[in-house]
CSV table of C-alpha atoms in Angstrom, one decimal:
chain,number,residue,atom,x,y,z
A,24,UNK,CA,83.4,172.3,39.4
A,25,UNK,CA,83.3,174.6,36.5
A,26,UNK,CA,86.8,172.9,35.1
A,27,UNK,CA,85.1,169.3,36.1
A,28,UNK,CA,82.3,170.2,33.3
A,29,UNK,CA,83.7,171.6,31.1
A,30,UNK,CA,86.6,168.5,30.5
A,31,UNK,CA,83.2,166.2,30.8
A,32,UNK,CA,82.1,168.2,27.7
A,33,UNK,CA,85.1,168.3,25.7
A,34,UNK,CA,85.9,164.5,26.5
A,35,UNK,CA,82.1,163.8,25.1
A,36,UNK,CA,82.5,165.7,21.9
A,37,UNK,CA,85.9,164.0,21.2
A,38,UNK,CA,84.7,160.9,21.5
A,39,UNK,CA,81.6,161.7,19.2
A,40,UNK,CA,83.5,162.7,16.6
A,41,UNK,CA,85.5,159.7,16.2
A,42,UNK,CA,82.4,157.9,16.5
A,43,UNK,CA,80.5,159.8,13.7
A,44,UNK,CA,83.4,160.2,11.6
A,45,UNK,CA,85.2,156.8,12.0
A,46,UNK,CA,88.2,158.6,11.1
A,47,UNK,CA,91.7,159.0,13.1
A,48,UNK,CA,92.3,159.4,16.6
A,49,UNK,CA,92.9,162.7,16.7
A,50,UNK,CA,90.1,165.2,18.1
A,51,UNK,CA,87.6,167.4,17.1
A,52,UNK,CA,84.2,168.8,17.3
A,53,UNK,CA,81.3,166.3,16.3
A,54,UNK,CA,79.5,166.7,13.0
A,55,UNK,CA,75.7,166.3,12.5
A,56,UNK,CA,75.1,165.0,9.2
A,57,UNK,CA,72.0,166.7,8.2
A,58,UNK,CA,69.3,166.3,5.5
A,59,UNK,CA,67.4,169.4,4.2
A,60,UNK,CA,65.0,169.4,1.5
A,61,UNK,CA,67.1,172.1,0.0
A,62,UNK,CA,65.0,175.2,-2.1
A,63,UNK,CA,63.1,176.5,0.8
A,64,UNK,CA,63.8,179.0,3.8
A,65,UNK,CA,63.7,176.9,7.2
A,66,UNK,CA,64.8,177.1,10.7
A,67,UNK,CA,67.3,174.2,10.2
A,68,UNK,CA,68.6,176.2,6.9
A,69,UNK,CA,69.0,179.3,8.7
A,70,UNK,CA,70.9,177.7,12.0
A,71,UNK,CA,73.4,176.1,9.8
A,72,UNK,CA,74.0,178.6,7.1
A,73,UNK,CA,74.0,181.5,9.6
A,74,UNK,CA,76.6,179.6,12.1
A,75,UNK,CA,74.7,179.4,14.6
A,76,UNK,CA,75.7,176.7,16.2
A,77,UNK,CA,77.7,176.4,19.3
A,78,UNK,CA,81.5,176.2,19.4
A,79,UNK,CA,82.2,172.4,19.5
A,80,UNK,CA,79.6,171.6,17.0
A,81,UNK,CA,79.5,171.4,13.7
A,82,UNK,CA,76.6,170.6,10.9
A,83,UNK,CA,77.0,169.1,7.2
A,84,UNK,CA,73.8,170.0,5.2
A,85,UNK,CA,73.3,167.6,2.4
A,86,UNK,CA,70.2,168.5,0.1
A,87,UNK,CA,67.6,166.5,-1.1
A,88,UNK,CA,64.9,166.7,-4.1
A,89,UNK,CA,62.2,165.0,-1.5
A,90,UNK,CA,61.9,163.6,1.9
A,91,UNK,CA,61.5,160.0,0.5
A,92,UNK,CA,65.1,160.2,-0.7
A,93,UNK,CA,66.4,161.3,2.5
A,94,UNK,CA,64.8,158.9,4.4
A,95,UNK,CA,66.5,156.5,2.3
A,96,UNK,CA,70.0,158.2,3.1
A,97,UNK,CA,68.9,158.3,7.1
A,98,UNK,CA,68.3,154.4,7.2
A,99,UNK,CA,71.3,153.7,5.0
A,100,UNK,CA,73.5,156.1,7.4
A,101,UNK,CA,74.7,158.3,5.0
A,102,UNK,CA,72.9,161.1,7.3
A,103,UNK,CA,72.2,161.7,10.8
A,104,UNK,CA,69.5,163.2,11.1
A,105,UNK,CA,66.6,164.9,8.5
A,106,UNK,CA,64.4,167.5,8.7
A,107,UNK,CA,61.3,166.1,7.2
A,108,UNK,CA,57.2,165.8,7.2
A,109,UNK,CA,55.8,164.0,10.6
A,110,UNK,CA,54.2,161.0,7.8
A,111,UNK,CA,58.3,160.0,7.4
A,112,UNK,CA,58.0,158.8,11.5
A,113,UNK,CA,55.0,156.9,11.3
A,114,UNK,CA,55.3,155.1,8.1
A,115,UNK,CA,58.6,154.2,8.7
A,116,UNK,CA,58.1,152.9,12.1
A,117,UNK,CA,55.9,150.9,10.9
A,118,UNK,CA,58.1,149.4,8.4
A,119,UNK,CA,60.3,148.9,11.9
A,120,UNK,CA,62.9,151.2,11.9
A,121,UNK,CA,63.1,153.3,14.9
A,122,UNK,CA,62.9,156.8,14.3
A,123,UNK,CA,61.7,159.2,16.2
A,124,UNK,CA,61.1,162.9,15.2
A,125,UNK,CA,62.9,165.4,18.4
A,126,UNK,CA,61.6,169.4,16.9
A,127,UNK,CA,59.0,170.3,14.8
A,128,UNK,CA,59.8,173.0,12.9
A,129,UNK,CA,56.5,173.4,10.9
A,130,UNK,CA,52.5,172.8,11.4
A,131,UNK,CA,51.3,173.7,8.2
A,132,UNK,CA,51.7,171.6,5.0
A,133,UNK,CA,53.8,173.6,2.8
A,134,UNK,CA,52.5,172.7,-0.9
A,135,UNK,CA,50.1,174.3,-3.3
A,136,UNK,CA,48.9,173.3,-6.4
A,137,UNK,CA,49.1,175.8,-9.2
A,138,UNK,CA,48.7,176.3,-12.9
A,139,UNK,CA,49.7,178.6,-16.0
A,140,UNK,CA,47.4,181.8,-16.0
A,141,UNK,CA,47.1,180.2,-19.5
A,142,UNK,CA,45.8,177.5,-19.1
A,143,UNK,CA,44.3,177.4,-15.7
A,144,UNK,CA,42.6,174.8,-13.6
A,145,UNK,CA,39.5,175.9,-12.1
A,146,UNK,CA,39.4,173.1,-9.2
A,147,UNK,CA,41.2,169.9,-8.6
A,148,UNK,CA,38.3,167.9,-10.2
A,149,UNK,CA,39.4,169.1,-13.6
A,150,UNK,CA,42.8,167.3,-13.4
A,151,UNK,CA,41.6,163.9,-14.0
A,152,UNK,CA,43.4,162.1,-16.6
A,153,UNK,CA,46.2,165.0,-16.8
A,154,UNK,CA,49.8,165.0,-15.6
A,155,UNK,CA,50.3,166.2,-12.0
A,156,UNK,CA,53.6,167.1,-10.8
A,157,UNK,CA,55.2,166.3,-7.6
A,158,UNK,CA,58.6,166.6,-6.0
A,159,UNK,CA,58.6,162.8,-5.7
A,160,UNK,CA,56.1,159.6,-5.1
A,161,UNK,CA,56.2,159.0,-1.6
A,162,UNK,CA,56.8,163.0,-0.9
A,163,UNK,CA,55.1,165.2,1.4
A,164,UNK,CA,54.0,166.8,-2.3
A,165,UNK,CA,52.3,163.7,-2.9
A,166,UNK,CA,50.8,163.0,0.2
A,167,UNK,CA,49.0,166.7,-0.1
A,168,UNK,CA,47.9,165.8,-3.6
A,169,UNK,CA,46.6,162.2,-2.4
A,170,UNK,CA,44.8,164.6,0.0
A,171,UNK,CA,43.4,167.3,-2.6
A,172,UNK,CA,42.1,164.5,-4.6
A,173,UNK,CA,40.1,163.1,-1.9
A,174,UNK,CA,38.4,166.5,-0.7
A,175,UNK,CA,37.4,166.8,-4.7
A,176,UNK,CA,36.0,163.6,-4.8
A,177,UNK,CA,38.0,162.1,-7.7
A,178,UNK,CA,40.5,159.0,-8.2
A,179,UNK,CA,44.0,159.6,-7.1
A,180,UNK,CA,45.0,157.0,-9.5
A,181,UNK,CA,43.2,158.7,-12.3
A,182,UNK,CA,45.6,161.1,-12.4
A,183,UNK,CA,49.2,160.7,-14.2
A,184,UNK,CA,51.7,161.8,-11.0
A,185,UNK,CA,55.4,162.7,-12.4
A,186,UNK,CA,58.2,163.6,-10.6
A,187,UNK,CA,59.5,166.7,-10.9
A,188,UNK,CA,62.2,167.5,-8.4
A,189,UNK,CA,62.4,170.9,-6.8
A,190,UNK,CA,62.7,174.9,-7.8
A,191,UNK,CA,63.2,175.5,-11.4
A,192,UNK,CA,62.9,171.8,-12.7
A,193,UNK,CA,59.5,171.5,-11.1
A,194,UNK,CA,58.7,175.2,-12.5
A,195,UNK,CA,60.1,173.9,-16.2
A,196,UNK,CA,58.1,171.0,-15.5
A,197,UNK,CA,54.4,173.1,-15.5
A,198,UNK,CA,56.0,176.2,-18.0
A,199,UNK,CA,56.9,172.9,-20.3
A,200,UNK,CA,53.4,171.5,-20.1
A,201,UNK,CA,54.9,168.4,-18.7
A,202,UNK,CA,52.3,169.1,-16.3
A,203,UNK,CA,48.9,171.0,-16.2
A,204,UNK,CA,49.8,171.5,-13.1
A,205,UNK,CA,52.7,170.7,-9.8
A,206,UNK,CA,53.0,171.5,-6.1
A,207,UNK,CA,55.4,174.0,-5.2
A,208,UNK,CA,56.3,175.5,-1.9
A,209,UNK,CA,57.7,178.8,-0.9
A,210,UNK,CA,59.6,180.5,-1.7
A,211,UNK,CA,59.3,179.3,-5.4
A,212,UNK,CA,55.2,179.4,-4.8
A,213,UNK,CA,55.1,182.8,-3.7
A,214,UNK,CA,57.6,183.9,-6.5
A,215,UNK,CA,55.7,182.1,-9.1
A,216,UNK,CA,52.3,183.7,-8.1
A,217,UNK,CA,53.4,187.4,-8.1
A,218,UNK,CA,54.8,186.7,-11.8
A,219,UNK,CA,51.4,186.3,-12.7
A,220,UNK,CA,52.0,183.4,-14.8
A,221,UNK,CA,50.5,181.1,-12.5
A,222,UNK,CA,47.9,180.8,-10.4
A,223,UNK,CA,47.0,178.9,-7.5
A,224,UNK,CA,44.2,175.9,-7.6
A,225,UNK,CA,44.3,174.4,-4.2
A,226,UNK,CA,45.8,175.2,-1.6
A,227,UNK,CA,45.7,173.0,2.0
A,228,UNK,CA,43.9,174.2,5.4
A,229,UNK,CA,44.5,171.5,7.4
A,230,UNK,CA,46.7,171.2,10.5
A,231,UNK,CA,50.1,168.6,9.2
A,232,UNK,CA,53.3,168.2,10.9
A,233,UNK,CA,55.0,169.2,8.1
A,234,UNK,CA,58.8,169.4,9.0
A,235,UNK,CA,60.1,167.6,12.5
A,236,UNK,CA,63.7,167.0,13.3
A,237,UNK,CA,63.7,162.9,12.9
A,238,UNK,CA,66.8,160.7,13.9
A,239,UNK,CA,66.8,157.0,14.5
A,240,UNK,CA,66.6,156.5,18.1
A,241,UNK,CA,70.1,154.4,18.2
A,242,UNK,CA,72.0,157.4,16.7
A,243,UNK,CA,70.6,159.7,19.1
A,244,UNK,CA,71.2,157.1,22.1
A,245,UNK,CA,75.0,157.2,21.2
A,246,UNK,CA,75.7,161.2,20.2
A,247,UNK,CA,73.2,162.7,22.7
A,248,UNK,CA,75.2,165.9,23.2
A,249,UNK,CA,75.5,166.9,19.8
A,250,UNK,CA,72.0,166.4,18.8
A,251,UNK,CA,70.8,168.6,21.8
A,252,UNK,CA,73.1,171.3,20.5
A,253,UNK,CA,71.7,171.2,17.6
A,254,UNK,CA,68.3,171.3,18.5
A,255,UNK,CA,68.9,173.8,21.2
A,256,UNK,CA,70.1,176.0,18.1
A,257,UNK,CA,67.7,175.7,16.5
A,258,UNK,CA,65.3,176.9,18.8
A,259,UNK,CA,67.6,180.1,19.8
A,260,UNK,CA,67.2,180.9,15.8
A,261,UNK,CA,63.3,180.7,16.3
A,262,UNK,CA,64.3,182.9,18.9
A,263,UNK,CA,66.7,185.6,17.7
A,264,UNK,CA,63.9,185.6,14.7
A,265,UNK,CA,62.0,188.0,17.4
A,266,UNK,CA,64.2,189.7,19.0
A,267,UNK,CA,66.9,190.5,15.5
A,268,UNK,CA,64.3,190.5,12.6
A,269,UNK,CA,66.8,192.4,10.7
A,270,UNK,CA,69.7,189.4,11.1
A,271,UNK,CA,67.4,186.8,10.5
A,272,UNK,CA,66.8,188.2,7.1
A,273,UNK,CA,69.7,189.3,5.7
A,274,UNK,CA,70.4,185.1,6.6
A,275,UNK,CA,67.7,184.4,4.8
A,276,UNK,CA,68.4,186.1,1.6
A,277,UNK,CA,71.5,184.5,1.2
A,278,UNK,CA,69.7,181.5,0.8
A,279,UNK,CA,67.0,183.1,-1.9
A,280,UNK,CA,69.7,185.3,-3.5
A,281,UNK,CA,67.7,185.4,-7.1
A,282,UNK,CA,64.9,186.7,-5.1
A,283,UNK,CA,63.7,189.9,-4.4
A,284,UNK,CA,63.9,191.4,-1.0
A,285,UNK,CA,60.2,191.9,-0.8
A,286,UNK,CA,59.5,188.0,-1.4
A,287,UNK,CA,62.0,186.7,1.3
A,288,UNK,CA,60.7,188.6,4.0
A,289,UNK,CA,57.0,187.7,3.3
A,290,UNK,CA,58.6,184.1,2.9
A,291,UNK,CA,60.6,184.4,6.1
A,292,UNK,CA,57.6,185.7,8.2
A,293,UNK,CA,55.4,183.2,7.3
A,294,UNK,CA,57.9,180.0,8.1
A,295,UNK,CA,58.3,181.9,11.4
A,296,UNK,CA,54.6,181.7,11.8
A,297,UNK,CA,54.4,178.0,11.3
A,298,UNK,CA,57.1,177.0,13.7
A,299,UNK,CA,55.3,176.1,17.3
A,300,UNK,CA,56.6,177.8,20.4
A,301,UNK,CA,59.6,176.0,21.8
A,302,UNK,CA,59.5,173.7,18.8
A,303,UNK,CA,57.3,171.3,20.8
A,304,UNK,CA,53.7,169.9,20.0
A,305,UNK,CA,50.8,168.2,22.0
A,306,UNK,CA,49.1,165.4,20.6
A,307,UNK,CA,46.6,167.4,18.7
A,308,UNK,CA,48.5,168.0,15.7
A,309,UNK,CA,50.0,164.6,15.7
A,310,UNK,CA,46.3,163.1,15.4
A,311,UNK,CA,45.5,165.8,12.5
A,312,UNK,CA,48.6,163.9,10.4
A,313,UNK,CA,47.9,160.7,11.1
A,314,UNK,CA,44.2,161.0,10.0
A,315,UNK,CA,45.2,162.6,6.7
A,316,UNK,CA,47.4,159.6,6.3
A,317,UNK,CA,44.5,156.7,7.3
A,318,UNK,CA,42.3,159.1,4.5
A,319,UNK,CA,45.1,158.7,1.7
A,320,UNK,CA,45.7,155.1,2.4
A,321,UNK,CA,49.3,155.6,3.2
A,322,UNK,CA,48.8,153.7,6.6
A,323,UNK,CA,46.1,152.1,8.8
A,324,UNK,CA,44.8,152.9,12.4
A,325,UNK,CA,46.1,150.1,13.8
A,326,UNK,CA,49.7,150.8,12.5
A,327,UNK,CA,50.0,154.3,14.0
A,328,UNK,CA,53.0,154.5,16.8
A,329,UNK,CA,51.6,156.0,19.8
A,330,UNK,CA,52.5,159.3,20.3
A,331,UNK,CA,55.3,158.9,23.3
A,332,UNK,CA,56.8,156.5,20.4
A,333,UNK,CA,56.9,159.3,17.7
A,334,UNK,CA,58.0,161.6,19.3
A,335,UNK,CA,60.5,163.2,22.4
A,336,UNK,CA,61.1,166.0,23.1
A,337,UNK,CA,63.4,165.6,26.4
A,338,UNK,CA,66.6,166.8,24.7
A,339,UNK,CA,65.1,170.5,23.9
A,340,UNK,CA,65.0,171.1,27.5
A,341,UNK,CA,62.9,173.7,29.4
A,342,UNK,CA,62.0,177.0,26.4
């Protein structure tokens, strides 16, 4: 029976990788095309550049400067599957393509705003009429800044939002004064803080799915074993993050190799912390998100996909 399996498994990974690659007859392990909004330390990061995947699997990471360009790539095909914010499932299902987000990797909204020391911002009111930075329009950075603008009470469209790609172009952005100030994420925020040339002016505390696995549904449909592989690895990283500390961030620093030791592991703990248990959510957090998005007039009630539509988590399995 053992034998019976195992062909069963080999035979489905053939076939997937002449499916996914389009390429010659000949065999060999599937390949998950994967997006990554490259800069950062993430579980998805981790699993590939560790190798931890399992034998018959393989994963391509291609890196973006913001989730609105990799959404692009996943509805174009160029990519299989992206590891983006939660806001990427339901405005795009309600454009009617059929993704579906299958692991969250993060609760927390990632971004801060900050400033030079030099010219600080006091509060988010004082930006109006200067130059913001974001990743990208359309971004997860922009959606938080939509967000900030509304809890200050001033015009999102009074501001002057440019786009200023990730790590050190967004950091030359603010240095520059292209912008009084930009939203940056770890590990660059962390990093930029203890320089003490910049300081934080808003940070978010609210509850955001901020990084889910997302796939369109048909992909999944056809190359089911691969994408439970995948998502079963990345859960055994969250995982081995426990139980291995010391592994986990020696993986990590290879991705952060400019930083210092001290930064990665305070980075590392605290994308961790933001990870939910198994990788699974209820619909609590999936109301939070799609509130913030009905209060930044990036979507209306009656256009939010029901939950069961957004999201399944049947391929993770039992934790």
């Amino acid at each position: 029976m053992a034998r019976t399996k195992h062909r069963r498994w080999t035979t489905v990974l053939a076939v997937t990788a002449v499916l996914a690659t389009g390429c010659s007859a000949e065999a060999g392990p599937p390949t998950i095309r994967v997006g990554i909004v490259c800069g950062g330390i993430g579980l998805a990061a981790l699993t590939i550049d560790r190798g931890g995947l399992p034998d018959g699997l393989r994963a391509q990471k291609t890196c973006f400067d913001s989730g609105s360009d990799a959404v692009q790539a996943l509805a174009g095909g160029s990519i299989d599957a992206f590891v983006g914010a939660g806001e990427h499932i339901v405005n795009n299902r309600a454009k009617g393509l059929d993704v579906k987000g299958y692991a969250v990797v993060s609760e927390n909204p990632p971004y801060s705003l900050v400033s030079p020391t030099s010219a600080p911002v006091a509060q988010v009111a004082d930006l109006a009429g200067k130059s913001v930075a974001v990743t990208a329009p359309g971004s997860l950075s922009d959606t938080e800044l939509q967000r900030a603008t509304a809890e200050a009470g001033i015009a999102y469209k009074g501001l002057h939002v440019v786009s200023a790609g990730t790590g050190a172009t967004m950091q030359a952005t603010i240095e520059k004064g292209g912008a009084a100030a930009g939203m940056v994420s770890d590990p660059l925020l962390t990093n930029m803080v203890q320089s003490g040339k910049f300081t934080v002016t808003w940070q978010p505390s609210f509850r955001y799915i901020a990084l889910a696995v997302i796939a369109k549904s048909s992909w999944v449909d056809d190359h089911k074993p691969a994408m439970q592989a995948f998502l079963k690895a990345l859960r055994a990283t969250q995982d081995r993050a426990s139980t291995d500390p010391a592994s986990t961030l020696a993986a990590a620093q290879k991705q952060a190799p400019g930083l210092s030791p001290q930064v990665v592991s305070a980075v590392l703990t605290a994308t961790l912390d933001q990870a939910p248990a198994g990788l699974t959510i209820d619909e609590g957090p999936y109301r939070d998100t799609t509130q913030v998005l009905v209060q930044v007039g990036q979507t209306q009630q009656d256009k939010i996909p029901a939950f069961t539509d957004a999201f399944d988590f049947s391929l993770l399995g039992q934790p």
